[in-house]
Coordinates of C-alpha atoms in Angstrom, one line a residue:
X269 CA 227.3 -122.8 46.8
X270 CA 228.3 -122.7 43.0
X271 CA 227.8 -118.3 43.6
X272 CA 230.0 -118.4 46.5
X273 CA 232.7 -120.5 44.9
X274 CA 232.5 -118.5 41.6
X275 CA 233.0 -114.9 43.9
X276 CA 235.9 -116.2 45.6
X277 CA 237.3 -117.5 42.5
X278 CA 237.0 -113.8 41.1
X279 CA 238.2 -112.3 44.0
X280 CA 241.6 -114.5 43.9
X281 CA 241.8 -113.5 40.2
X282 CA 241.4 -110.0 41.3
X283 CA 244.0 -110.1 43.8
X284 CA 246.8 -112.1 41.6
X285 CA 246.0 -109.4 38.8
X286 CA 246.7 -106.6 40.9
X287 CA 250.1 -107.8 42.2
X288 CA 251.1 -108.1 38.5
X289 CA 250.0 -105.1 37.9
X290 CA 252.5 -103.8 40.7
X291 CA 255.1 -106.0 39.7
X292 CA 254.7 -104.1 35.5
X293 CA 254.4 -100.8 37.6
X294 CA 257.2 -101.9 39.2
X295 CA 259.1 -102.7 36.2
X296 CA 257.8 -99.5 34.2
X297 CA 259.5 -97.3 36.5
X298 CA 262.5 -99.1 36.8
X299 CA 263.2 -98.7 33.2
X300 CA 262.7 -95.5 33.2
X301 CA 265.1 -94.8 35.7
X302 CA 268.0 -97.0 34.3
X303 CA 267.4 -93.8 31.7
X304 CA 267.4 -91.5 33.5
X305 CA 270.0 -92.1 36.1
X306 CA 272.1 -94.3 34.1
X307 CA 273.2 -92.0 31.3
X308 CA 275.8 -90.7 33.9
X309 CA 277.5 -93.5 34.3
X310 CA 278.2 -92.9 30.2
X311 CA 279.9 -90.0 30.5
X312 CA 283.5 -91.3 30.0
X313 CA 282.7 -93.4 27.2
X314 CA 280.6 -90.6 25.3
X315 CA 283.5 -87.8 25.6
X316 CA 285.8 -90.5 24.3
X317 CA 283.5 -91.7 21.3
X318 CA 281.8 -88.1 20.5
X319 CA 285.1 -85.7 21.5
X320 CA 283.0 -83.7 24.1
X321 CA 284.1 -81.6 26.9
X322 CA 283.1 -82.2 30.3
X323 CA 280.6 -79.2 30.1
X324 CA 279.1 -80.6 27.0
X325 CA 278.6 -84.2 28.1
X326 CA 277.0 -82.9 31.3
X327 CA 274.6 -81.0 29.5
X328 CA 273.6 -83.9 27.5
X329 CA 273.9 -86.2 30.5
X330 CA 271.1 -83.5 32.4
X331 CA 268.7 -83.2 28.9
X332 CA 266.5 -86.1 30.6
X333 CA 265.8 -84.5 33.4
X334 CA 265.0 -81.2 32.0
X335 CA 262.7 -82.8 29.8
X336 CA 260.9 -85.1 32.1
X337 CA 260.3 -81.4 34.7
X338 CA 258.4 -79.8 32.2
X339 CA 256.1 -83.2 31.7
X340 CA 255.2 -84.8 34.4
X341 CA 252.1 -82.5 35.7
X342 CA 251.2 -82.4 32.0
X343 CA 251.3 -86.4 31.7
X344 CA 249.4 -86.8 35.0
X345 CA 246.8 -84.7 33.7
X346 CA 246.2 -87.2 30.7
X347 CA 246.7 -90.6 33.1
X348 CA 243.7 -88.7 35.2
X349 CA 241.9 -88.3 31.4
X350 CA 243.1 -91.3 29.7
X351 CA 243.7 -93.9 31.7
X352 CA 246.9 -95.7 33.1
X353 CA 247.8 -98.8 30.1
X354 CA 247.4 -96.2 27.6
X355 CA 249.7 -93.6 29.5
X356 CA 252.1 -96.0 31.1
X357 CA 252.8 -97.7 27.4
X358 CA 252.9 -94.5 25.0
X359 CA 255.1 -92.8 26.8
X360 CA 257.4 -95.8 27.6
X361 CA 257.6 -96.8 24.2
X362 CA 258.1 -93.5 22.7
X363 CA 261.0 -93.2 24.9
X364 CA 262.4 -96.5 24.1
X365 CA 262.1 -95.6 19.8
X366 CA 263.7 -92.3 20.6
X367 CA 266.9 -94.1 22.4
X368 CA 267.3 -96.8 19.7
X369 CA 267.4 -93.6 17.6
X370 CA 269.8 -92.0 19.4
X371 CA 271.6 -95.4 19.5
X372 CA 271.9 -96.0 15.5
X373 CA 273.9 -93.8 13.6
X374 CA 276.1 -90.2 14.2
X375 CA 274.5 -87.7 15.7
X376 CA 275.7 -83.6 16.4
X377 CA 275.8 -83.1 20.0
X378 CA 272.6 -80.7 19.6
X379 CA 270.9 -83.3 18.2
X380 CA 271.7 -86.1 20.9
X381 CA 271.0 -83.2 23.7
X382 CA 267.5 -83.2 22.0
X383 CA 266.6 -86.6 21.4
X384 CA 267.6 -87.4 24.9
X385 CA 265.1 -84.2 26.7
X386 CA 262.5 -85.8 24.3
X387 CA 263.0 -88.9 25.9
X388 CA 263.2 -87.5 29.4
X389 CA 259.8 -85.9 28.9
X390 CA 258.3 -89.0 27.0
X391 CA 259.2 -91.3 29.9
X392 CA 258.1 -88.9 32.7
X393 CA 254.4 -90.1 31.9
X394 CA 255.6 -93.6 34.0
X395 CA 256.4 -91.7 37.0
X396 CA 252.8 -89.8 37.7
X397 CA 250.4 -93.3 35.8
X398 CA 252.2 -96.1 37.4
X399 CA 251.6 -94.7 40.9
X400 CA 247.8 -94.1 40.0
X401 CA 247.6 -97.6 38.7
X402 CA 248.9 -98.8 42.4
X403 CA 246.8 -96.7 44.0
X404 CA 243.3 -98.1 41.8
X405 CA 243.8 -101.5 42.4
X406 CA 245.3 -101.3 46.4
X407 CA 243.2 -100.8 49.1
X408 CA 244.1 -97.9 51.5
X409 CA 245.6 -100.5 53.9
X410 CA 247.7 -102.0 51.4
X411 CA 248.7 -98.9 50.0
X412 CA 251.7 -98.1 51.7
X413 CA 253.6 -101.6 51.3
X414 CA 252.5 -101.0 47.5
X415 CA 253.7 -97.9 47.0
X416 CA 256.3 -98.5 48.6
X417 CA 257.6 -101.5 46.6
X418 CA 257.0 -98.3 43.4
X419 CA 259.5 -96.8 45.0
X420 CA 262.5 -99.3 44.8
X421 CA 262.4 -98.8 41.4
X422 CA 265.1 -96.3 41.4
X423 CA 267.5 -98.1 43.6
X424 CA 266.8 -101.4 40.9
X425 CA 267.1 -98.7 37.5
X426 CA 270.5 -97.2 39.2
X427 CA 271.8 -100.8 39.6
X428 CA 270.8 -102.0 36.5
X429 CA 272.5 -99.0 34.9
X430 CA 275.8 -99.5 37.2
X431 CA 276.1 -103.0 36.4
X432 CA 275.1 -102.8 32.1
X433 CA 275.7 -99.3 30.6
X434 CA 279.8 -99.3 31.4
X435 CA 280.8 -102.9 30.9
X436 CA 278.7 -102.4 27.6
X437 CA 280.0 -98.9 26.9
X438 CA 283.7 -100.7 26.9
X439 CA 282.9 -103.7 24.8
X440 CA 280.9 -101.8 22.1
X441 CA 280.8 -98.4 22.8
X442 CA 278.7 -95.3 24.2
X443 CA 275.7 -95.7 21.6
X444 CA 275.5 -99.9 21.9
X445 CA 275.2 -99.1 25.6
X446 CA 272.3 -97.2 24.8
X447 CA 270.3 -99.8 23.7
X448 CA 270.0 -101.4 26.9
X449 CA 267.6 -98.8 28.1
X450 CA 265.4 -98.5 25.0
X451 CA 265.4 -102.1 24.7
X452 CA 264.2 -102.6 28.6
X453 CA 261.5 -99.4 27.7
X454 CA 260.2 -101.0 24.4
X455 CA 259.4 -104.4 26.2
X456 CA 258.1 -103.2 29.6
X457 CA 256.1 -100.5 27.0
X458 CA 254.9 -103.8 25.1
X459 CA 253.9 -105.6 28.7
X460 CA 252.2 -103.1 30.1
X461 CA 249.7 -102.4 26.6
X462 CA 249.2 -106.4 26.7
X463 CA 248.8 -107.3 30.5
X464 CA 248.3 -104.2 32.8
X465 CA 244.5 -103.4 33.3
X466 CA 242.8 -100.0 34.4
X467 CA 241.7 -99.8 38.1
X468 CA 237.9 -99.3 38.1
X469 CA 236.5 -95.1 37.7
X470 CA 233.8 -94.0 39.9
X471 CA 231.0 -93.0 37.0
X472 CA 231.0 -89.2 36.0
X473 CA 228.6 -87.3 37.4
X474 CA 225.2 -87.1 35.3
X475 CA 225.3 -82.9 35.2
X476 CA 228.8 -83.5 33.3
X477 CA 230.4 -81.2 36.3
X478 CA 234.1 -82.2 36.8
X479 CA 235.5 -83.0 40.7
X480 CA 236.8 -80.0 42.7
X481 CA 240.2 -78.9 42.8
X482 CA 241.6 -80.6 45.9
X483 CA 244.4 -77.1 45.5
X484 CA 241.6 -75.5 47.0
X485 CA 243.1 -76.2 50.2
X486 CA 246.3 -75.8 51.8
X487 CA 246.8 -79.4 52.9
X488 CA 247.8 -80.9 49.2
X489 CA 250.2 -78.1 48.9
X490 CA 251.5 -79.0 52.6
X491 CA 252.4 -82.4 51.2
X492 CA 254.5 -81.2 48.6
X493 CA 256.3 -78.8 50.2
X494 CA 257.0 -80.8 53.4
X495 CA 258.2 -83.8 50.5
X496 CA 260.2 -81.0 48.8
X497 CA 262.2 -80.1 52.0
X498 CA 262.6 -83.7 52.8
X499 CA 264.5 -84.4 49.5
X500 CA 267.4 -82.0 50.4
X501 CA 269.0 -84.1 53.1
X502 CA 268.2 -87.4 50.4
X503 CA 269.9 -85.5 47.8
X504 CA 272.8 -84.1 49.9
X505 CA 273.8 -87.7 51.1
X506 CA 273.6 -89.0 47.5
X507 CA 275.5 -86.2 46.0
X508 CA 278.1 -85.8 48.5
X509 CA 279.0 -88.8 50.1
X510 CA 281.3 -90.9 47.2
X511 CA 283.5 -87.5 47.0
X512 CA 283.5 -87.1 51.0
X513 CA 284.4 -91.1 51.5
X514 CA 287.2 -90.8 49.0
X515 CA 288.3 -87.1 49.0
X516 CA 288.0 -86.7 52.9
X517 CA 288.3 -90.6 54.2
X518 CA 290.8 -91.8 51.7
X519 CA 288.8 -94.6 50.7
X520 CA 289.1 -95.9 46.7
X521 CA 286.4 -95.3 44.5
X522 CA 286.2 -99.1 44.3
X523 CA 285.7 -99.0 48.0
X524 CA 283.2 -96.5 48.0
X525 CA 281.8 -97.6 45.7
X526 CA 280.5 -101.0 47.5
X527 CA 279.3 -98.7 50.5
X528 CA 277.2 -97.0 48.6
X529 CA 276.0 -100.1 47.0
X530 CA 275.2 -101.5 49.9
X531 CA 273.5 -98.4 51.3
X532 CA 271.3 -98.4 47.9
X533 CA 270.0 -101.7 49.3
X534 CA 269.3 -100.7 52.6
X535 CA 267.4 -97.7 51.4
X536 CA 265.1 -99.5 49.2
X537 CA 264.5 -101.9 52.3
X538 CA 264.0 -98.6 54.4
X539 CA 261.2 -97.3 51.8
X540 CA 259.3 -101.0 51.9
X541 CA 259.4 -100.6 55.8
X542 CA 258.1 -97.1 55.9
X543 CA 255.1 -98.1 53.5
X544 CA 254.5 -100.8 55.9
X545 CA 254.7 -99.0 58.6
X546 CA 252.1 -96.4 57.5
X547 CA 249.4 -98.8 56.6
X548 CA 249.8 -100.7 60.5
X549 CA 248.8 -97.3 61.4
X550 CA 246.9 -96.0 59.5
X551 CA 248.3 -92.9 58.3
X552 CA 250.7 -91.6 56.0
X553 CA 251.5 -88.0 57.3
X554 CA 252.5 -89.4 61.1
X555 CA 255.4 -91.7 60.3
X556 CA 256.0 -89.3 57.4
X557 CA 256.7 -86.2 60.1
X558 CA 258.4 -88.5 62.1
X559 CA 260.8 -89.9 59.5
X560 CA 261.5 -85.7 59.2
X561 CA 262.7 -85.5 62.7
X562 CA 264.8 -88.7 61.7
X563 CA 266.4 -87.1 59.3
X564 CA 267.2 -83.9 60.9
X565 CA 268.5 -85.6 63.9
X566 CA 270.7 -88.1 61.4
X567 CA 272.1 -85.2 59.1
X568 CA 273.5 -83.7 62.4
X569 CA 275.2 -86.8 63.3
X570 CA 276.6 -86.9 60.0
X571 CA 277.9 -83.6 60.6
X572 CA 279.5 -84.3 64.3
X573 CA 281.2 -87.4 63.2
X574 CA 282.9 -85.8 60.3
X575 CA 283.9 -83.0 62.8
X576 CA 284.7 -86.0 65.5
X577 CA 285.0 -89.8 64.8
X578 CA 285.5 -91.4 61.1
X579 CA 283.9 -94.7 62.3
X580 CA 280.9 -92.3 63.4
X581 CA 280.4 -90.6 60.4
X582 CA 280.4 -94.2 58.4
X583 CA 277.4 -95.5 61.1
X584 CA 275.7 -91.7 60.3
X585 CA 276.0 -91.6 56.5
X586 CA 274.8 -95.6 56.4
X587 CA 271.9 -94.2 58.7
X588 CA 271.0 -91.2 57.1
X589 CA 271.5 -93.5 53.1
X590 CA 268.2 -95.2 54.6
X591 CA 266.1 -92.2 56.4
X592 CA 266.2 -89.9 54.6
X593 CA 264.5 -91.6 51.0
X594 CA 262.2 -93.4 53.6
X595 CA 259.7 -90.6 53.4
X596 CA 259.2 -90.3 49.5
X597 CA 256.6 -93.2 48.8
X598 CA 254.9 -91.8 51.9
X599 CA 254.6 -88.2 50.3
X600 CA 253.7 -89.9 46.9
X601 CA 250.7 -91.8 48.7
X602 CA 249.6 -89.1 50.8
X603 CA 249.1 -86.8 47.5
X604 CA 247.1 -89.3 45.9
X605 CA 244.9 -90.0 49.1
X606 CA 244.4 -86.0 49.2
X607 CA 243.6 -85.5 45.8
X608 CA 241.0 -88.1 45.3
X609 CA 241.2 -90.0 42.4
X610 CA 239.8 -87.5 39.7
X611 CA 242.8 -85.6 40.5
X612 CA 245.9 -87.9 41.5
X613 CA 247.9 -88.3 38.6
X614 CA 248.1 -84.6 38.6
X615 CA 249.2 -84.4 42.1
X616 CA 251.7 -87.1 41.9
X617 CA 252.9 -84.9 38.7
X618 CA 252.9 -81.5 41.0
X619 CA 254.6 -83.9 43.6
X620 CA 257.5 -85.3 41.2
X621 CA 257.8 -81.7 39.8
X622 CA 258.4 -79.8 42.8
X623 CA 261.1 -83.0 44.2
X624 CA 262.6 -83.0 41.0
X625 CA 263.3 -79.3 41.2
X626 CA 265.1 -79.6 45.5
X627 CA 267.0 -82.6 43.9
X628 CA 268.1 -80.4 41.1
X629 CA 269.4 -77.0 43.5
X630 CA 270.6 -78.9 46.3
X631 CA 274.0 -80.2 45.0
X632 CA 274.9 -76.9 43.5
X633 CA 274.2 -74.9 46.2
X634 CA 275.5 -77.2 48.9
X635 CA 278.6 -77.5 46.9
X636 CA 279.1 -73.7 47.4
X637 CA 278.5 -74.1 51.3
X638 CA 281.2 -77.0 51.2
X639 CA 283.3 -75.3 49.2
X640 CA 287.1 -77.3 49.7
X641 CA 286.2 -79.4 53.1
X642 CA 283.2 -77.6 55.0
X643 CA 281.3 -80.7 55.1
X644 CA 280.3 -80.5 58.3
X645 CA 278.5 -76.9 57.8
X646 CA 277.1 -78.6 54.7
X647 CA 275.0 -81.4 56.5
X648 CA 274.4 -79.0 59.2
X649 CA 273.0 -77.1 56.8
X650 CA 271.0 -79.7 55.1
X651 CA 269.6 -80.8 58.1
X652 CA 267.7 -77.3 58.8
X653 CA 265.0 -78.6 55.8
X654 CA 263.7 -81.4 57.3
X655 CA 263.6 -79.5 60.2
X656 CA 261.3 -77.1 58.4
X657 CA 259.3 -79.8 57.0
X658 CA 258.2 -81.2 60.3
X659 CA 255.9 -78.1 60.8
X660 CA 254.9 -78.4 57.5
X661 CA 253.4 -81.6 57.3
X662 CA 249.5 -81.3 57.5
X663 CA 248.7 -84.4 59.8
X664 CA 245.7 -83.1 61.2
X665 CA 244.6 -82.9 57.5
X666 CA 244.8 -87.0 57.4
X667 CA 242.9 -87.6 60.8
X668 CA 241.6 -84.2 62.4
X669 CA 241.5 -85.4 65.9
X670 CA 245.2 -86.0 65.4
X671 CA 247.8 -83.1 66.9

């Protein structure tokens, strides 16, 4: 009786331990996102306090991404080595010393552009070691609810950054403001090392051989490019839509603003429902292709309401704000389960790569289709990907008796 009460003692440690671990994953990435996609919201304050021209200050503003691209397969190769804490906390609280750096003192614009793509590629280890930390300590049924709660942490890092870096940049300028996100990166850095434990390793095999490369077959190359095409409708809503609402629907920044807010909200709900939805099935891929035909179907409406009904076009860019990020914890999860876990942090690093590179081309390029108001061409366009992506994802890979 005393054996019995002692397992189910462990077992309720176990299970509280592992939903703090989510909750530091959870945290982890949201720091590094107020980084990442917070410095934008910076950009007035640093061309006031640095005298920068809009070109300059964008380049700066895009150094974190650059660096974190060339990382992330790199840093998932060493979570895959080295294990998750160590990973999850170097990199974090590099990132954080860097921006306290860049913070303190007067620095040449060359300089600041390089300090801030060191800590864009510093902070990319989160991305590919917090994911394999999730996906140690869930169990494949739990795995998409997990994941998917991972994957509100850009939503929270946006709104953190939206509601600190500008009231902050105001009161004490551009480099105070910069604080906020090394300061969140040195503590969550700081948690992680103290509290955050490495899921258990399947022992090396005794001939010292390493696992197979899962790349050997087409399926885990499926999964990223059907998650690559997916991010193009994702990234033409988010790029386009505060500069449709107020350029093409006359609505006030302010106004827009709120929309979009509120849209933020609903697609972090939308990502939580997909992971849940995938583990009451029992796949990943299925909802997944589904949520593609979604998001085809919802870029198109997008497209006939801005050629027919404003009120229409409102319903379809709230609809398509939730859709069409719905798919990415899926993708994340799916790459993991494909890989194996020898080889997962350096498929969620091919993963991130390949997404980071769609979200980087897509508002470019659609911003030449647009051009001064083709919109409507624009979505149409956008909605050809996901289009493409529902051949592409490998379901019968998943479950083979599956069409």
């Amino acid at each position: 009786m005393a054996q019995v009460a002692g397992d189910a003692g462990e077992q309720l440690q176990a299970s509280s331990r592992r939903w703090l671990i989510l909750a530091l994953g959870l945290a982890a990435q949201t720091a590094s996102c107020s980084f990442l996609y917070g410095i934008p919201f910076l950009v007035p304050a640093m061309r006031e306090a640095e005298g920068l021209s809009l070109a300059e200050a964008g380049t700066v503003v895009a150094a974190p991404s650059i660096g974190l691209l060339f990382t992330l397969i790199v840093w998932g190769a060493a979570a895959d080595r080295y294990g998750e804490r160590l990973i999850m906390a170097l990199g974090l609280g590099v990132s954080g010393l860097l921006l306290v750096y860049a913070g303190v003192g007067t620095h040449p614009v060359g300089l600041l552009f390089g300090v801030f793509l060191a800590a864009g590629a510093c902070t990319a280890s989160v991305n590919a070691a917090s994911g394999r930390v999730v996906m140690g300590w869930f169990a494949k049924s739990e795995r998409g609810i997990a994941m998917g709660i991972r994957q509100t942490a850009q939503p929270l890092g946006v709104g953190v950054a939206a509601l600190g870096l500008p009231p902050l940049a105001a009161h004490f300028g551009f480099r105070a403001a910069v604080l906020l996100p090394a300061g969140l990166a040195i503590v969550v850095a700081l948690l992680v090392a103290w509290l955050v434990t490495d899921p258990p390793r399947p022992p090396r095999p005794a001939s010292g051989e390493k696992p197979p490369s899962p790349y050997r077959h087409a399926a885990l190359w499926r999964v990223h490019g059907a998650s690559t095409l997916l991010v193009v409708p994702q990234f033409a809503v988010s790029a386009f839509a505060p500069v449709y609402l107020v350029a093409v629907q006359h609505w006030s920044p302010l106004s827009a603003g709120w929309y979009l807010a509120v849209v933020q909200v609903l697609g972090a709900a939308g990502r939580l429902g997909s992971g849940w939805w995938s583990d009451r099935v029992g796949s990943r891929l299925r909802p997944m292709r589904q949520l593609a035909v979604m998001s085809c179907g919802v870029m198109l409406l997008v497209a006939l309401g801005d050629a027919s009904w404003p009120w229409l076009v409102l319903l379809a860019l709230a609809l398509a704000g939730v859709i069409t990020v719905a798919d990415n914890g899926l993708g994340f999860t799916a790459s993991a389960e494909l890989a194996g876990l020898a080889w997962s942090g350096r498929a969620m690093g091919t993963q991130n790569t390949a997404q980071n590179i769609a979200a980087s081309l897509t508002p470019p390029l659609l911003g030449l289709v647009i051009g001064d108001s083709r919109y409507a061409l624009a979505f149409c366009v956008a909605a050809i990907f996901p289009a493409l992506a529902v051949a592409v994802v490998p379901v019968r890979a998943e479950h083979p008796s599956d069409a």
